[in-house]
Amino acid sequence: MKQRVAALIVAAGKGSRLSNLPDDLPKQYRRLGSGSVLSHTLNAFGRHAGIDDIVCVIAEGDRLLYDRSLAEASAETQAKCHEPATGGATRQASVFNGLSALSESGVTHVLIHDAARPFIAERTISDILDRLRSGSAAVLTAILVVDTIKSIADGRLKTIDRSKLWAAQTPQAFALETALKLHQQAQSEGRLDFTDDIGLAEWQEIDIDIAEGSADNFKITTQPDLLKAESLAARMTHPVSPSPHPLAALGDVRTGQGYDVHAFEDGDAVILGGVSIPHSRKLKGHSDADVVLHAITDAILGAIADGDIGAHFPPSDPKWKGAASDQFLVDALRRVGELGGRVAHVDVTIICEAPKIGPHRDALRSSIAQICKLPIGRVSVKATTSEKLGFTGRKEGIACASVVTVRLPFDDTEEYPQ
Ligand code: CTP
Ligand code: MG
């Protein structure tokens, strides 16, 4: 029988170890570069030719957040996604609901994956599919433990032989029938304490194969995990097509300036230059309100005399609600590329009383340099207060000014009025 393989993405958790604030989004809906964590996870399966179907399990009340993530995913991912199933009180219950939703679908195999692991590699999925194809009933993704692990017994420390220790990850894959049977059996026997699915296969002594995972396939669980994920996502930002021209050949040197302001509202972090900086407020805006990337985008558009950010990405368009602002900047860079030019230098001044920018200066420079594909020496970030004067002085918001140098090839056909 031909295999038909589904990815079952569990996304019904609350992410309480990341944040317990009622207004904070669950981690699977937090922003990561060009989309939500979930949209990245969905795309990892959507783009894999061996995955036929995708079903998400989401918490009751999260439908709008799910729809927004799906809208951010690629068209090929959207085409594979079924109606989402509703989550349960535990991960195990959520998986069971997802499996039940798949039971009449014609799917033969299922890869169960945490939404909070957006960096699952294509080769891991391929490796799992190979094992299922050659008859495995259960496959665990895992990596060998690299740290030296100690245990305490009777008050004494003991080193454990780490060559036998694996750190479990997801996807955990099964023949659908096997997964359903295991979960039904666990339900009927009141075993509701499994924190992963392979645990059920161990319990029933089913043979388990191991596919090698990767360190990048970590589960976003705490705040440092989210920061690590943000920097990984920034490194993967859509590549800007390199200009065919070396800088020296681009004699038409242009200067553009951009300026933007966003007001504060209640929150716990501001996003500046693509970097999330913990703060007692957040910036209010239709997109992610990254005032720095907006100012740079406008400066670039200014240098090529191509309107402004609002003209290309109208705030009235719901598509840009909560959008990560690097995509606005990438679009401006694409416009420069289409003219055969390159951005040569970016300078930014951030005006606010708080948060302090100095400690984050190099993180901002490196994030902006990554997005613009520039050496870090061509990106400058400065900050100033306004001496407690005006709206920035009253801590009502953050302003940012940017000056950008763009180099274009000379256009000999240009006409100047006489
Ligand atoms: N999950 C789920 N249903 C639940 C609990 C968890 O679908 N009732 C999902 C989460 O959304 C996540 C995955 O299972 O993608 C792994 O769980 P975990 O990392 O524990 O996520 P949370 O439960 O959301 O986080 P926390 O335990 O910190 O609250
Ligand atoms: Mg949990």
Short mmCIF file of C-alpha atoms and ligand atoms in Angstrom, two decimals:
data_model
loop_
_atom_site.label_atom_id
_atom_site.label_comp_id
_atom_site.label_asym_id
_atom_site.label_seq_id
_atom_site.Cartn_x
_atom_site.Cartn_y
_atom_site.Cartn_z
CA MET A 1 0.00 0.00 0.00
CA LYS A 2 1.26 3.45 -0.83
CA GLN A 3 2.28 5.46 2.19
CA ARG A 4 0.52 8.68 2.95
CA VAL A 5 2.35 10.67 5.59
CA ALA A 6 0.95 13.41 7.83
CA ALA A 7 2.69 15.82 10.15
CA LEU A 8 0.75 16.30 13.39
CA ILE A 9 1.86 19.58 14.96
CA VAL A 10 0.90 20.02 18.61
CA ALA A 11 0.40 23.70 19.33
CA ALA A 12 -2.18 23.76 22.12
CA GLY A 13 0.14 24.57 25.02
CA LYS A 14 0.28 27.80 27.00
CA GLY A 15 4.05 28.26 27.07
CA SER A 16 3.94 29.02 30.79
CA ARG A 17 7.69 28.51 31.30
CA LEU A 18 8.36 31.28 28.77
CA SER A 19 5.90 33.72 30.29
CA ASN A 20 2.91 33.66 32.58
CA LEU A 21 1.71 37.19 31.74
CA PRO A 22 -1.93 37.00 30.59
CA ASP A 23 -1.33 39.34 27.64
CA ASP A 24 1.64 37.43 26.27
CA LEU A 25 1.12 35.19 23.28
CA PRO A 26 1.80 31.47 23.75
CA LYS A 27 5.32 30.74 22.47
CA GLN A 28 4.15 29.06 19.25
CA TYR A 29 2.61 32.38 18.17
CA ARG A 30 5.59 34.61 19.06
CA ARG A 31 7.34 36.33 16.18
CA LEU A 32 10.47 34.87 14.70
CA GLY A 33 11.84 36.95 11.82
CA SER A 34 9.44 36.70 8.91
CA GLY A 35 6.62 34.86 10.70
CA SER A 36 5.37 33.24 13.89
CA VAL A 37 7.16 30.26 15.42
CA LEU A 38 4.28 28.09 14.21
CA SER A 39 4.48 29.37 10.63
CA HIS A 40 8.16 28.35 10.49
CA THR A 41 7.33 24.90 11.89
CA LEU A 42 4.49 24.46 9.39
CA ASN A 43 6.75 25.48 6.50
CA ALA A 44 9.44 22.98 7.51
CA PHE A 45 6.90 20.21 6.83
CA GLY A 46 5.04 22.02 4.07
CA ARG A 47 8.16 22.29 1.91
CA HIS A 48 9.10 18.62 2.33
CA ALA A 49 7.95 16.55 -0.66
CA GLY A 50 7.51 13.46 1.55
CA ILE A 51 4.85 15.09 3.73
CA ASP A 52 1.36 14.89 2.25
CA ASP A 53 -0.87 16.31 4.98
CA ILE A 54 -0.52 18.60 7.99
CA VAL A 55 -2.84 18.79 10.99
CA CYS A 56 -2.33 21.20 13.83
CA VAL A 57 -3.76 20.83 17.30
CA ILE A 58 -4.59 24.24 18.76
CA ALA A 59 -6.08 25.47 22.01
CA GLU A 60 -9.68 26.57 22.10
CA GLY A 61 -9.70 30.33 21.60
CA ASP A 62 -6.48 30.39 19.53
CA ARG A 63 -8.18 30.12 16.15
CA LEU A 64 -7.39 33.69 15.07
CA LEU A 65 -3.74 33.27 16.03
CA TYR A 66 -3.61 30.00 14.11
CA ASP A 67 -5.23 31.57 11.04
CA ARG A 68 -2.68 34.36 11.12
CA SER A 69 0.20 31.87 11.29
CA LEU A 70 -1.27 29.88 8.44
CA ALA A 71 -1.59 33.06 6.37
CA GLU A 72 2.14 33.66 6.93
CA ALA A 73 3.04 30.16 5.75
CA SER A 74 3.82 29.39 2.11
CA ALA A 75 1.11 28.48 -0.39
CA GLU A 76 2.41 24.88 -0.61
CA THR A 77 2.15 24.58 3.19
CA GLN A 78 -1.37 26.02 3.22
CA ALA A 79 -2.42 23.51 0.57
CA LYS A 80 -1.39 20.61 2.84
CA CYS A 81 -3.06 21.88 6.02
CA HIS A 82 -6.34 20.34 7.23
CA GLU A 83 -8.77 21.97 9.66
CA PRO A 84 -7.01 22.14 13.03
CA ALA A 85 -8.04 19.82 15.88
CA THR A 86 -8.75 21.10 19.40
CA GLY A 87 -6.18 20.59 22.14
CA GLY A 88 -6.59 18.89 25.50
CA ALA A 89 -5.36 19.60 29.01
CA THR A 90 -2.03 17.82 28.47
CA ARG A 91 0.25 17.26 25.51
CA GLN A 92 -0.77 13.60 25.50
CA ALA A 93 -4.47 14.57 25.29
CA SER A 94 -3.71 17.03 22.47
CA VAL A 95 -1.87 14.35 20.48
CA PHE A 96 -4.77 11.94 20.99
CA ASN A 97 -7.24 14.51 19.60
CA GLY A 98 -4.98 15.09 16.59
CA LEU A 99 -4.60 11.37 15.91
CA SER A 100 -8.35 10.89 16.18
CA ALA A 101 -8.87 13.66 13.62
CA LEU A 102 -6.58 11.75 11.24
CA SER A 103 -8.16 8.35 11.79
CA GLU A 104 -10.48 8.37 8.77
CA SER A 105 -8.23 10.39 6.47
CA GLY A 106 -6.39 7.65 4.56
CA VAL A 107 -3.12 8.70 6.20
CA THR A 108 -0.86 5.68 6.91
CA HIS A 109 1.96 7.28 8.92
CA VAL A 110 2.29 10.25 11.21
CA LEU A 111 5.18 12.44 12.38
CA ILE A 112 4.16 14.01 15.69
CA HIS A 113 6.03 17.26 16.24
CA ASP A 114 6.10 20.10 18.80
CA ALA A 115 5.12 23.45 17.29
CA ALA A 116 7.79 24.94 19.55
CA ARG A 117 10.61 23.31 17.50
CA PRO A 118 10.68 25.51 14.39
CA PHE A 119 14.17 24.54 13.21
CA ILE A 120 13.53 20.91 12.36
CA ALA A 121 15.92 20.04 9.54
CA GLU A 122 14.84 18.69 6.17
CA ARG A 123 17.34 15.85 6.47
CA THR A 124 15.88 14.71 9.82
CA ILE A 125 12.42 14.50 8.25
CA SER A 126 13.91 12.57 5.30
CA ASP A 127 15.73 10.21 7.66
CA ILE A 128 12.49 9.47 9.56
CA LEU A 129 10.58 8.91 6.31
CA ASP A 130 13.26 6.45 5.13
CA ARG A 131 12.88 4.46 8.34
CA LEU A 132 9.08 4.39 8.08
CA ARG A 133 9.41 3.29 4.46
CA SER A 134 11.60 0.37 5.49
CA GLY A 135 8.97 -0.80 7.97
CA SER A 136 9.67 0.88 11.34
CA ALA A 137 6.55 1.07 13.51
CA ALA A 138 8.02 3.79 15.75
CA VAL A 139 10.86 6.29 15.21
CA LEU A 140 12.35 8.61 17.82
CA THR A 141 14.34 11.71 16.87
CA ALA A 142 17.14 12.15 19.42
CA ILE A 143 20.67 13.42 19.90
CA LEU A 144 23.42 11.88 22.00
CA VAL A 145 23.97 13.79 25.22
CA VAL A 146 27.22 15.79 25.07
CA ASP A 147 27.34 17.09 28.65
CA THR A 148 28.75 15.05 31.48
CA ILE A 149 25.71 14.04 33.53
CA LYS A 150 25.75 13.45 37.29
CA SER A 151 23.16 11.80 39.47
CA ILE A 152 22.78 11.93 43.21
CA ALA A 153 22.06 8.69 45.07
CA ASP A 154 22.24 8.39 48.85
CA GLY A 155 23.73 11.88 49.03
CA ARG A 156 26.66 10.96 46.74
CA LEU A 157 27.36 12.28 43.26
CA LYS A 158 27.90 9.77 40.53
CA THR A 159 28.84 10.27 36.86
CA ILE A 160 26.53 8.49 34.45
CA ASP A 161 27.92 6.82 31.32
CA ARG A 162 26.74 9.36 28.75
CA SER A 163 27.44 7.10 25.76
CA LYS A 164 24.10 5.45 26.56
CA LEU A 165 22.15 8.68 27.00
CA TRP A 166 19.96 10.23 24.32
CA ALA A 167 18.09 13.52 24.56
CA ALA A 168 14.66 12.97 23.00
CA GLN A 169 13.32 15.43 20.45
CA THR A 170 10.43 15.41 18.02
CA PRO A 171 9.27 14.42 15.41
CA GLN A 172 8.32 11.07 16.86
CA ALA A 173 6.87 8.98 14.06
CA PHE A 174 4.56 5.99 13.90
CA ALA A 175 2.39 3.93 11.63
CA LEU A 176 -0.91 5.75 12.28
CA GLU A 177 -2.59 2.55 13.43
CA THR A 178 0.17 1.95 16.00
CA ALA A 179 -0.04 5.50 17.35
CA LEU A 180 -3.83 5.36 17.64
CA LYS A 181 -3.75 1.97 19.37
CA LEU A 182 -1.10 3.12 21.86
CA HIS A 183 -2.98 6.30 22.74
CA GLN A 184 -6.33 4.51 23.02
CA GLN A 185 -4.77 1.92 25.31
CA ALA A 186 -3.16 4.60 27.48
CA GLN A 187 -6.53 6.37 27.80
CA SER A 188 -8.39 3.22 28.72
CA GLU A 189 -5.80 2.26 31.32
CA GLY A 190 -5.72 5.74 32.81
CA ARG A 191 -2.05 6.28 31.89
CA LEU A 192 -2.19 10.02 31.25
CA ASP A 193 1.33 10.88 32.38
CA PHE A 194 3.36 10.48 29.19
CA THR A 195 5.29 13.61 28.20
CA ASP A 196 6.21 12.26 24.77
CA ASP A 197 4.75 9.72 22.37
CA ILE A 198 7.66 7.29 22.15
CA GLY A 199 7.11 6.86 25.91
CA LEU A 200 3.94 4.95 25.03
CA ALA A 201 5.87 2.69 22.64
CA GLU A 202 8.43 1.99 25.39
CA TRP A 203 5.56 1.14 27.75
CA GLN A 204 4.18 -1.41 25.26
CA GLU A 205 7.70 -2.65 24.40
CA ILE A 206 7.41 -1.82 20.72
CA ASP A 207 10.68 -1.72 18.74
CA ILE A 208 11.89 1.84 18.31
CA ASP A 209 14.31 3.18 15.71
CA ILE A 210 16.32 6.33 16.30
CA ALA A 211 16.78 9.11 13.73
CA GLU A 212 19.49 11.61 14.51
CA GLY A 213 18.18 15.05 15.46
CA SER A 214 20.21 18.23 15.68
CA ALA A 215 21.08 20.87 18.26
CA ASP A 216 19.09 23.44 16.24
CA ASN A 217 15.98 21.32 16.73
CA PHE A 218 15.67 22.56 20.32
CA LYS A 219 12.30 23.23 21.90
CA ILE A 220 11.64 26.89 22.69
CA THR A 221 10.83 26.63 26.39
CA THR A 222 12.34 29.59 28.26
CA GLN A 223 13.24 33.22 27.46
CA PRO A 224 16.88 32.44 26.51
CA ASP A 225 15.56 29.80 24.06
CA LEU A 226 13.44 32.46 22.40
CA LEU A 227 16.43 34.81 22.08
CA LYS A 228 18.50 31.98 20.58
CA ALA A 229 15.67 31.24 18.14
CA GLU A 230 15.43 34.90 17.14
CA SER A 231 19.10 35.07 16.28
CA LEU A 232 18.94 31.77 14.36
CA ALA A 233 15.92 33.03 12.42
CA ALA A 234 17.71 36.31 11.66
CA ARG A 235 20.60 34.35 10.15
CA MET A 236 18.14 32.53 7.92
CA THR A 237 16.37 35.68 6.72
CA HIS A 238 15.42 35.60 3.09
CA PRO A 239 18.65 36.17 1.18
CA VAL A 240 19.03 39.46 -0.62
CA SER A 241 20.17 38.77 -4.16
CA PRO A 242 23.70 40.07 -4.43
CA SER A 243 24.27 42.89 -6.87
CA PRO A 244 26.32 41.97 -9.93
CA HIS A 245 28.28 45.19 -9.47
CA PRO A 246 31.19 45.73 -7.10
CA LEU A 247 30.73 48.88 -5.00
CA ALA A 248 33.52 50.70 -6.87
CA ALA A 249 31.56 50.41 -10.12
CA LEU A 250 28.52 52.11 -8.61
CA GLY A 251 29.39 55.76 -9.07
CA ASP A 252 25.95 57.29 -8.45
CA VAL A 253 26.18 57.80 -4.69
CA ARG A 254 22.82 58.59 -3.09
CA THR A 255 21.85 59.58 0.44
CA GLY A 256 18.46 58.88 1.96
CA GLN A 257 17.04 59.73 5.34
CA GLY A 258 14.21 58.09 7.25
CA TYR A 259 12.42 58.89 10.50
CA ASP A 260 9.84 56.98 12.51
CA VAL A 261 8.09 57.13 15.87
CA HIS A 262 6.13 54.52 17.81
CA ALA A 263 4.31 55.03 21.11
CA PHE A 264 4.69 52.74 24.10
CA GLU A 265 1.97 50.51 25.49
CA ASP A 266 1.94 47.84 28.19
CA GLY A 267 4.32 45.00 27.46
CA ASP A 268 7.61 43.41 28.37
CA ALA A 269 9.95 43.97 25.40
CA VAL A 270 10.58 46.30 22.49
CA ILE A 271 11.79 45.07 19.11
CA LEU A 272 14.53 47.31 17.73
CA GLY A 273 16.55 46.48 14.65
CA GLY A 274 15.05 42.96 14.70
CA VAL A 275 16.28 42.38 18.26
CA SER A 276 13.92 41.86 21.19
CA ILE A 277 15.03 43.99 24.16
CA PRO A 278 13.37 43.30 27.51
CA HIS A 279 11.64 46.44 28.79
CA SER A 280 8.69 47.39 30.97
CA ARG A 281 6.76 48.58 27.87
CA LYS A 282 6.36 47.51 24.28
CA LEU A 283 5.97 49.59 21.13
CA LYS A 284 2.50 49.96 19.72
CA GLY A 285 1.98 49.55 16.02
CA HIS A 286 0.22 47.71 13.27
CA SER A 287 3.31 45.61 12.50
CA ASP A 288 5.84 44.58 15.17
CA ALA A 289 6.52 48.36 15.57
CA ASP A 290 10.26 48.02 14.95
CA VAL A 291 10.92 51.76 14.73
CA VAL A 292 14.57 51.19 13.75
CA LEU A 293 13.90 48.93 10.76
CA HIS A 294 11.11 51.27 9.66
CA ALA A 295 13.46 54.29 9.69
CA ILE A 296 16.12 52.37 7.73
CA THR A 297 13.53 51.17 5.22
CA ASP A 298 12.35 54.73 4.63
CA ALA A 299 15.95 55.96 4.30
CA ILE A 300 16.61 53.38 1.58
CA LEU A 301 13.38 54.24 -0.21
CA GLY A 302 14.40 57.91 0.09
CA ALA A 303 17.77 57.24 -1.56
CA ILE A 304 16.11 55.63 -4.57
CA ALA A 305 13.16 58.10 -4.55
CA ASP A 306 10.64 55.26 -4.39
CA GLY A 307 7.89 56.45 -2.04
CA ASP A 308 7.82 55.39 1.58
CA ILE A 309 7.09 52.36 3.71
CA GLY A 310 3.40 53.30 4.12
CA ALA A 311 2.94 53.47 0.36
CA HIS A 312 4.28 49.95 -0.17
CA PHE A 313 2.86 48.35 2.98
CA PRO A 314 -0.35 50.24 3.87
CA PRO A 315 -1.13 49.99 7.61
CA SER A 316 -4.78 49.59 6.58
CA ASP A 317 -3.94 46.17 5.10
CA PRO A 318 -4.63 43.48 7.76
CA LYS A 319 -1.91 41.37 6.11
CA TRP A 320 0.75 43.43 7.89
CA LYS A 321 -0.80 43.13 11.36
CA GLY A 322 1.93 41.97 13.72
CA ALA A 323 4.30 41.52 10.74
CA ALA A 324 8.03 41.26 11.40
CA SER A 325 9.54 44.41 9.96
CA ASP A 326 12.57 42.78 8.38
CA GLN A 327 10.35 41.96 5.42
CA PHE A 328 9.75 45.68 4.78
CA LEU A 329 13.50 46.27 4.80
CA VAL A 330 14.15 43.23 2.60
CA ASP A 331 11.62 44.60 0.13
CA ALA A 332 13.41 47.99 0.02
CA LEU A 333 16.73 46.16 -0.52
CA ARG A 334 15.14 44.22 -3.37
CA ARG A 335 14.12 47.52 -4.98
CA VAL A 336 17.73 48.75 -4.76
CA GLY A 337 18.89 45.43 -6.27
CA GLU A 338 16.45 45.83 -9.16
CA LEU A 339 18.14 49.12 -10.01
CA GLY A 340 21.49 47.30 -10.09
CA GLY A 341 22.60 49.05 -6.89
CA ARG A 342 23.62 48.28 -3.33
CA VAL A 343 23.29 49.79 0.09
CA ALA A 344 26.77 50.84 1.19
CA HIS A 345 26.25 52.21 4.70
CA VAL A 346 23.52 52.44 7.32
CA ASP A 347 23.53 54.92 10.19
CA VAL A 348 20.86 55.01 12.86
CA THR A 349 20.08 57.28 15.83
CA ILE A 350 17.59 55.97 18.37
CA ILE A 351 16.00 58.61 20.60
CA CYS A 352 14.60 57.41 23.93
CA GLU A 353 15.14 57.70 27.68
CA ALA A 354 14.78 53.92 28.13
CA PRO A 355 15.58 51.13 27.49
CA LYS A 356 19.34 51.68 27.45
CA ILE A 357 20.55 50.91 23.94
CA GLY A 358 24.31 50.79 24.65
CA PRO A 359 24.37 47.21 25.97
CA HIS A 360 22.46 46.04 22.87
CA ARG A 361 24.28 48.19 20.29
CA ASP A 362 26.32 45.38 18.78
CA ALA A 363 23.36 42.97 18.74
CA LEU A 364 21.39 45.59 16.78
CA ARG A 365 24.30 46.27 14.43
CA SER A 366 24.77 42.61 13.76
CA SER A 367 21.05 41.98 13.20
CA ILE A 368 20.78 44.95 10.78
CA ALA A 369 24.00 43.89 9.03
CA GLN A 370 22.57 40.37 8.62
CA ILE A 371 19.34 41.62 7.06
CA CYS A 372 21.14 44.11 4.77
CA LYS A 373 23.93 41.61 3.97
CA LEU A 374 26.55 44.20 4.95
CA PRO A 375 29.79 43.84 6.89
CA ILE A 376 29.14 45.06 10.44
CA GLY A 377 31.62 47.94 9.89
CA ARG A 378 29.08 49.46 7.51
CA VAL A 379 26.33 49.59 10.11
CA SER A 380 26.26 52.19 12.87
CA VAL A 381 23.79 52.38 15.75
CA LYS A 382 23.78 55.43 18.01
CA ALA A 383 21.40 56.41 20.77
CA THR A 384 20.56 59.56 22.62
CA THR A 385 18.02 60.78 25.13
CA SER A 386 16.20 64.05 24.52
CA GLU A 387 17.16 65.38 27.96
CA LYS A 388 13.67 64.58 29.30
CA LEU A 389 12.17 67.04 26.76
CA GLY A 390 9.25 66.29 24.49
CA PHE A 391 7.44 62.97 24.01
CA THR A 392 10.59 60.86 24.06
CA GLY A 393 11.68 62.73 27.19
CA ARG A 394 8.36 61.90 28.83
CA LYS A 395 8.96 58.22 27.92
CA GLU A 396 5.86 58.13 25.73
CA GLY A 397 7.59 56.38 22.87
CA ILE A 398 10.75 55.87 20.83
CA ALA A 399 11.86 57.86 17.77
CA CYS A 400 14.48 56.77 15.30
CA ALA A 401 16.29 58.62 12.53
CA SER A 402 18.38 56.91 9.90
CA VAL A 403 20.71 58.00 7.10
CA VAL A 404 21.63 55.47 4.45
CA THR A 405 24.10 55.59 1.56
CA VAL A 406 22.98 53.79 -1.57
CA ARG A 407 25.21 53.34 -4.62
CA LEU A 408 23.62 52.95 -8.04
CA PRO A 409 25.09 52.64 -11.53
CA PHE A 410 24.98 55.93 -13.46
CA ASP A 411 22.00 56.10 -15.77
CA ASP A 412 23.19 57.90 -18.92
CA THR A 413 19.66 58.16 -20.30
CA GLU A 414 18.46 60.29 -17.39
CA GLU A 415 17.09 63.64 -18.49
CA TYR A 416 17.80 66.80 -16.50
CA PRO A 417 15.57 69.85 -17.07
CA GLN A 418 17.44 72.62 -18.88
N1 CTP B 1 1.12 21.12 23.90
C1 CTP B 1 -0.18 20.86 23.45
N2 CTP B 1 -1.19 20.71 24.36
C2 CTP B 1 -0.94 20.82 25.69
C3 CTP B 1 0.37 21.07 26.14
C4 CTP B 1 1.38 21.21 25.22
O1 CTP B 1 -0.42 20.78 22.25
N3 CTP B 1 -1.96 20.68 26.53
C5 CTP B 1 2.18 21.34 22.89
C6 CTP B 1 2.85 22.69 23.01
O2 CTP B 1 2.12 23.69 22.31
C7 CTP B 1 4.24 22.46 22.47
C8 CTP B 1 4.48 20.97 22.73
O3 CTP B 1 3.23 20.41 23.10
O4 CTP B 1 4.34 22.73 21.09
C9 CTP B 1 5.55 20.74 23.78
O5 CTP B 1 5.07 21.16 25.05
P1 CTP B 1 5.76 22.25 25.99
O6 CTP B 1 7.08 22.62 25.48
O7 CTP B 1 5.62 21.79 27.38
O8 CTP B 1 4.81 23.52 25.70
P2 CTP B 1 3.84 24.27 26.69
O9 CTP B 1 3.04 23.32 27.47
O10 CTP B 1 3.10 25.28 25.86
O11 CTP B 1 4.86 25.07 27.62
P3 CTP B 1 4.93 25.08 29.22
O12 CTP B 1 5.05 23.64 29.65
O13 CTP B 1 6.13 25.93 29.53
O14 CTP B 1 3.63 25.70 29.68
MG MG B 2 4.05 21.88 28.83
#
